[in-house]
């Protein structure tokens, strides 16, 4: 892949409430939900989305950034500690996929969030997300099973860790 960052601009900035309508549209996509697997029960429920994001934005323990691609809102990346350890997660609008944006966005985010170790949980068949983690220095640390709202059943999940 060409070095996308040399042709286009990929940046992070603080998230604002103005980003939420775009993020809501992005998280409606069926294929994205299938990939991410551990998603909202009903992605079309705007009220539940708003309640969730109000909680996220108010939580001082969460670091969250909007990913900008040539100034457009491409998606988001965040780090929470809901499971005890700092854990990251990210989501891009479909029109921004497969351009290296998540890989570069996470690389930038790892300079913002310096806590280590850092965890990530991924559906075992989410190849794109696994590549994003591998290219950012995460290694496989475990696996398990977790209920997937998007797939309506328990599925295999991989746990990845970045130690330094
Ligand atoms: C997962 C996701 C963030 C990847 O973002 P992205 O910007 O497309 O990723 P990149 O362009 O940086 O690509 C990373 C790698 O995945 C590969 N890839 C991208 N889309 C792919 C797909 N649909 N299937 C298989 N591989 C894919 C790329 O070719 C690249 O691999 P390479 O470096 O070996 O060439 C994006 O698809 C997404 O937001 N999906 C929905 C939400 C989600 O799954 N979030 C992660 C939850 S753990």
Short mmCIF file of C-alpha atoms and ligand atoms in Angstrom, two decimals:
data_model
loop_
_atom_site.label_atom_id
_atom_site.label_comp_id
_atom_site.label_asym_id
_atom_site.label_seq_id
_atom_site.Cartn_x
_atom_site.Cartn_y
_atom_site.Cartn_z
CA UNK A 1 0.00 0.00 0.00
CA UNK A 2 1.31 3.51 -0.79
CA UNK A 3 2.26 5.56 2.23
CA UNK A 4 -1.16 7.12 2.60
CA UNK A 5 0.03 9.53 5.28
CA UNK A 6 2.39 11.17 2.77
CA UNK A 7 -0.47 11.87 0.31
CA UNK A 8 -3.38 12.45 2.67
CA UNK A 9 -3.68 13.91 6.13
CA UNK A 10 -4.60 11.57 8.97
CA UNK A 11 -4.99 13.35 12.31
CA UNK A 12 -6.59 12.93 15.70
CA UNK A 13 -8.47 15.60 17.55
CA UNK A 14 -10.59 15.81 20.69
CA UNK A 15 -14.09 14.45 20.10
CA UNK A 16 -16.99 16.87 20.27
CA UNK A 17 -20.74 16.29 20.44
CA UNK A 18 -20.97 17.59 16.86
CA UNK A 19 -19.24 14.36 15.74
CA UNK A 20 -21.97 12.14 17.20
CA UNK A 21 -24.45 12.26 14.29
CA UNK A 22 -21.68 11.11 11.93
CA UNK A 23 -20.51 8.37 14.30
CA UNK A 24 -24.12 7.23 14.66
CA UNK A 25 -24.46 6.85 10.88
CA UNK A 26 -21.12 5.02 10.71
CA UNK A 27 -22.08 2.47 13.37
CA UNK A 28 -25.33 1.56 11.54
CA UNK A 29 -23.49 -0.41 8.85
CA UNK A 30 -24.38 -4.11 8.89
CA UNK A 31 -21.00 -5.38 7.69
CA UNK A 32 -19.18 -3.24 10.25
CA UNK A 33 -21.41 -4.61 13.00
CA UNK A 34 -20.73 -8.17 11.90
CA UNK A 35 -16.96 -7.51 11.92
CA UNK A 36 -16.89 -5.71 15.26
CA UNK A 37 -19.32 -8.32 16.67
CA UNK A 38 -19.37 -7.01 20.25
CA UNK A 39 -21.63 -4.11 19.46
CA UNK A 40 -24.72 -2.30 20.71
CA UNK A 41 -27.83 -4.48 21.02
CA UNK A 42 -29.68 -2.27 18.56
CA UNK A 43 -27.45 0.10 16.55
CA UNK A 44 -30.53 1.86 15.13
CA UNK A 45 -31.60 3.01 18.62
CA UNK A 46 -30.47 6.65 18.60
CA UNK A 47 -31.56 7.25 22.18
CA UNK A 48 -29.47 4.35 23.49
CA UNK A 49 -26.55 5.59 21.36
CA UNK A 50 -26.82 9.09 22.86
CA UNK A 51 -27.05 7.75 26.43
CA UNK A 52 -23.97 5.56 25.84
CA UNK A 53 -21.92 8.40 24.33
CA UNK A 54 -22.94 10.91 27.00
CA UNK A 55 -21.54 8.40 29.52
CA UNK A 56 -18.35 7.94 27.48
CA UNK A 57 -17.78 11.69 27.05
CA UNK A 58 -18.40 12.35 30.76
CA UNK A 59 -16.04 9.59 31.93
CA UNK A 60 -12.69 11.15 32.85
CA UNK A 61 -11.12 7.67 32.71
CA UNK A 62 -11.78 7.39 28.98
CA UNK A 63 -9.48 8.88 26.37
CA UNK A 64 -11.22 9.38 23.06
CA UNK A 65 -10.23 10.96 19.78
CA UNK A 66 -11.93 11.59 16.47
CA UNK A 67 -9.91 10.35 13.49
CA UNK A 68 -9.80 12.89 10.66
CA UNK A 69 -8.95 11.95 7.07
CA UNK A 70 -8.25 15.06 5.01
CA UNK A 71 -10.33 16.94 7.57
CA UNK A 72 -13.34 14.62 7.34
CA UNK A 73 -14.58 12.63 10.34
CA UNK A 74 -13.42 9.10 9.45
CA UNK A 75 -14.17 7.47 12.81
CA UNK A 76 -13.06 7.24 16.41
CA UNK A 77 -10.56 5.55 18.66
CA UNK A 78 -10.82 5.25 22.42
CA UNK A 79 -9.29 3.73 25.51
CA UNK A 80 -11.43 2.69 28.49
CA UNK A 81 -10.81 0.74 31.68
CA UNK A 82 -14.23 -0.85 32.09
CA UNK A 83 -12.66 -4.32 32.34
CA UNK A 84 -9.93 -3.18 34.78
CA UNK A 85 -7.01 -2.90 32.31
CA UNK A 86 -6.77 -0.08 29.76
CA UNK A 87 -8.37 -1.36 26.58
CA UNK A 88 -8.66 0.23 23.14
CA UNK A 89 -11.32 0.13 20.50
CA UNK A 90 -11.84 1.86 17.16
CA UNK A 91 -14.42 2.20 14.38
CA UNK A 92 -14.29 3.78 10.94
CA UNK A 93 -17.03 4.70 8.50
CA UNK A 94 -17.07 2.20 5.64
CA UNK A 95 -16.06 4.72 2.97
CA UNK A 96 -12.75 5.13 4.85
CA UNK A 97 -11.83 1.44 5.05
CA UNK A 98 -8.73 -0.15 3.57
CA UNK A 99 -6.75 3.06 3.16
CA UNK A 100 -4.43 2.54 6.15
CA UNK A 101 -6.40 5.04 8.24
CA UNK A 102 -7.02 2.75 11.26
CA UNK A 103 -3.38 1.63 11.29
CA UNK A 104 -2.14 5.23 11.23
CA UNK A 105 -4.89 6.47 13.57
CA UNK A 106 -3.97 3.87 16.18
CA UNK A 107 -0.26 4.68 15.81
CA UNK A 108 -1.07 8.32 16.62
CA UNK A 109 -3.35 7.28 19.49
CA UNK A 110 -0.57 5.19 21.06
CA UNK A 111 1.35 8.44 21.52
CA UNK A 112 -1.64 9.98 23.32
CA UNK A 113 -2.37 6.98 25.54
CA UNK A 114 0.92 5.88 27.03
CA UNK A 115 -0.46 3.43 29.63
CA UNK A 116 0.91 -0.07 29.18
CA UNK A 117 0.04 -2.82 29.00
CA UNK A 118 -2.81 -1.99 26.67
CA UNK A 119 -5.42 -4.57 25.71
CA UNK A 120 -7.67 -5.05 22.69
CA UNK A 121 -10.44 -7.61 22.15
CA UNK A 122 -11.33 -8.68 18.62
CA UNK A 123 -13.61 -11.24 17.03
CA UNK A 124 -11.34 -14.05 15.82
CA UNK A 125 -12.40 -13.52 12.20
CA UNK A 126 -11.96 -9.72 12.16
CA UNK A 127 -8.85 -9.93 9.98
CA UNK A 128 -8.65 -6.18 9.27
CA UNK A 129 -8.68 -5.27 12.95
CA UNK A 130 -6.13 -7.98 13.75
CA UNK A 131 -3.79 -6.52 11.12
CA UNK A 132 -4.23 -3.03 12.59
CA UNK A 133 -3.16 -4.39 15.99
CA UNK A 134 -0.25 -6.44 14.66
CA UNK A 135 1.12 -3.47 12.74
CA UNK A 136 0.97 -1.43 15.94
CA UNK A 137 3.01 -3.83 18.04
CA UNK A 138 0.21 -5.81 19.72
CA UNK A 139 0.73 -9.53 20.23
CA UNK A 140 -1.77 -12.28 20.87
CA UNK A 141 -2.22 -12.90 24.57
CA UNK A 142 -5.29 -15.11 24.88
CA UNK A 143 -8.62 -16.20 23.55
CA UNK A 144 -12.07 -16.89 24.82
CA UNK A 145 -15.74 -16.76 23.95
CA UNK A 146 -18.04 -13.80 24.33
CA UNK A 147 -21.64 -13.08 23.37
CA UNK A 148 -21.90 -11.10 20.13
CA UNK A 149 -24.97 -8.87 19.90
CA UNK A 150 -24.39 -8.42 16.15
CA UNK A 151 -24.36 -12.16 15.49
CA UNK A 152 -26.83 -13.24 18.17
CA UNK A 153 -24.57 -15.95 19.58
CA UNK A 154 -21.36 -16.60 21.47
CA UNK A 155 -18.30 -16.35 19.25
CA UNK A 156 -14.56 -16.74 19.57
CA UNK A 157 -12.67 -13.67 20.65
CA UNK A 158 -8.94 -12.92 20.69
CA UNK A 159 -7.24 -10.81 23.35
CA UNK A 160 -4.28 -8.76 22.16
CA UNK A 161 -1.75 -6.89 24.25
CA UNK A 162 0.80 -4.16 23.71
CA UNK A 163 3.32 -4.43 26.53
CA UNK A 164 5.64 -1.46 25.94
C1 LIG B 1 -11.34 -2.80 11.44
C2 LIG B 1 -11.21 -1.43 10.81
C3 LIG B 1 -11.01 -0.39 11.90
C4 LIG B 1 -9.97 -1.46 9.88
O1 LIG B 1 -9.77 -0.15 9.41
P1 LIG B 1 -8.97 0.16 8.07
O2 LIG B 1 -8.64 1.61 8.07
O3 LIG B 1 -9.71 -0.39 6.91
O4 LIG B 1 -7.63 -0.67 8.28
P2 LIG B 1 -6.31 -0.41 7.46
O5 LIG B 1 -6.64 0.20 6.13
O6 LIG B 1 -5.34 0.27 8.34
O7 LIG B 1 -5.88 -1.91 7.11
C5 LIG B 1 -5.32 -2.80 8.01
C6 LIG B 1 -5.13 -4.11 7.29
O8 LIG B 1 -6.39 -4.78 7.14
C7 LIG B 1 -6.59 -5.14 5.79
N1 LIG B 1 -8.01 -5.02 5.54
C8 LIG B 1 -8.76 -3.91 5.49
N2 LIG B 1 -10.04 -4.24 5.29
C9 LIG B 1 -10.10 -5.59 5.22
C10 LIG B 1 -11.16 -6.52 5.06
N3 LIG B 1 -12.43 -6.13 4.92
N4 LIG B 1 -10.84 -7.85 5.07
C11 LIG B 1 -9.58 -8.25 5.23
N5 LIG B 1 -8.54 -7.41 5.41
C12 LIG B 1 -8.82 -6.09 5.39
C13 LIG B 1 -5.76 -4.15 5.00
O9 LIG B 1 -5.44 -4.66 3.74
C14 LIG B 1 -4.55 -4.03 5.90
O10 LIG B 1 -3.75 -5.17 5.79
P3 LIG B 1 -2.23 -5.13 5.28
O11 LIG B 1 -1.52 -4.14 6.12
O12 LIG B 1 -1.78 -6.52 5.47
O13 LIG B 1 -2.31 -4.66 3.86
C15 LIG B 1 -12.46 -1.06 9.96
O14 LIG B 1 -12.69 -2.08 9.01
C16 LIG B 1 -13.69 -0.89 10.81
O15 LIG B 1 -13.93 0.15 11.39
N6 LIG B 1 -14.53 -1.97 10.89
C17 LIG B 1 -15.78 -1.94 11.67
C18 LIG B 1 -15.56 -1.78 13.17
C19 LIG B 1 -14.51 -2.73 13.72
O16 LIG B 1 -14.41 -3.89 13.34
N7 LIG B 1 -13.73 -2.20 14.69
C20 LIG B 1 -12.74 -2.98 15.38
C21 LIG B 1 -13.35 -3.71 16.51
S1 LIG B 1 -12.14 -4.70 17.36
#
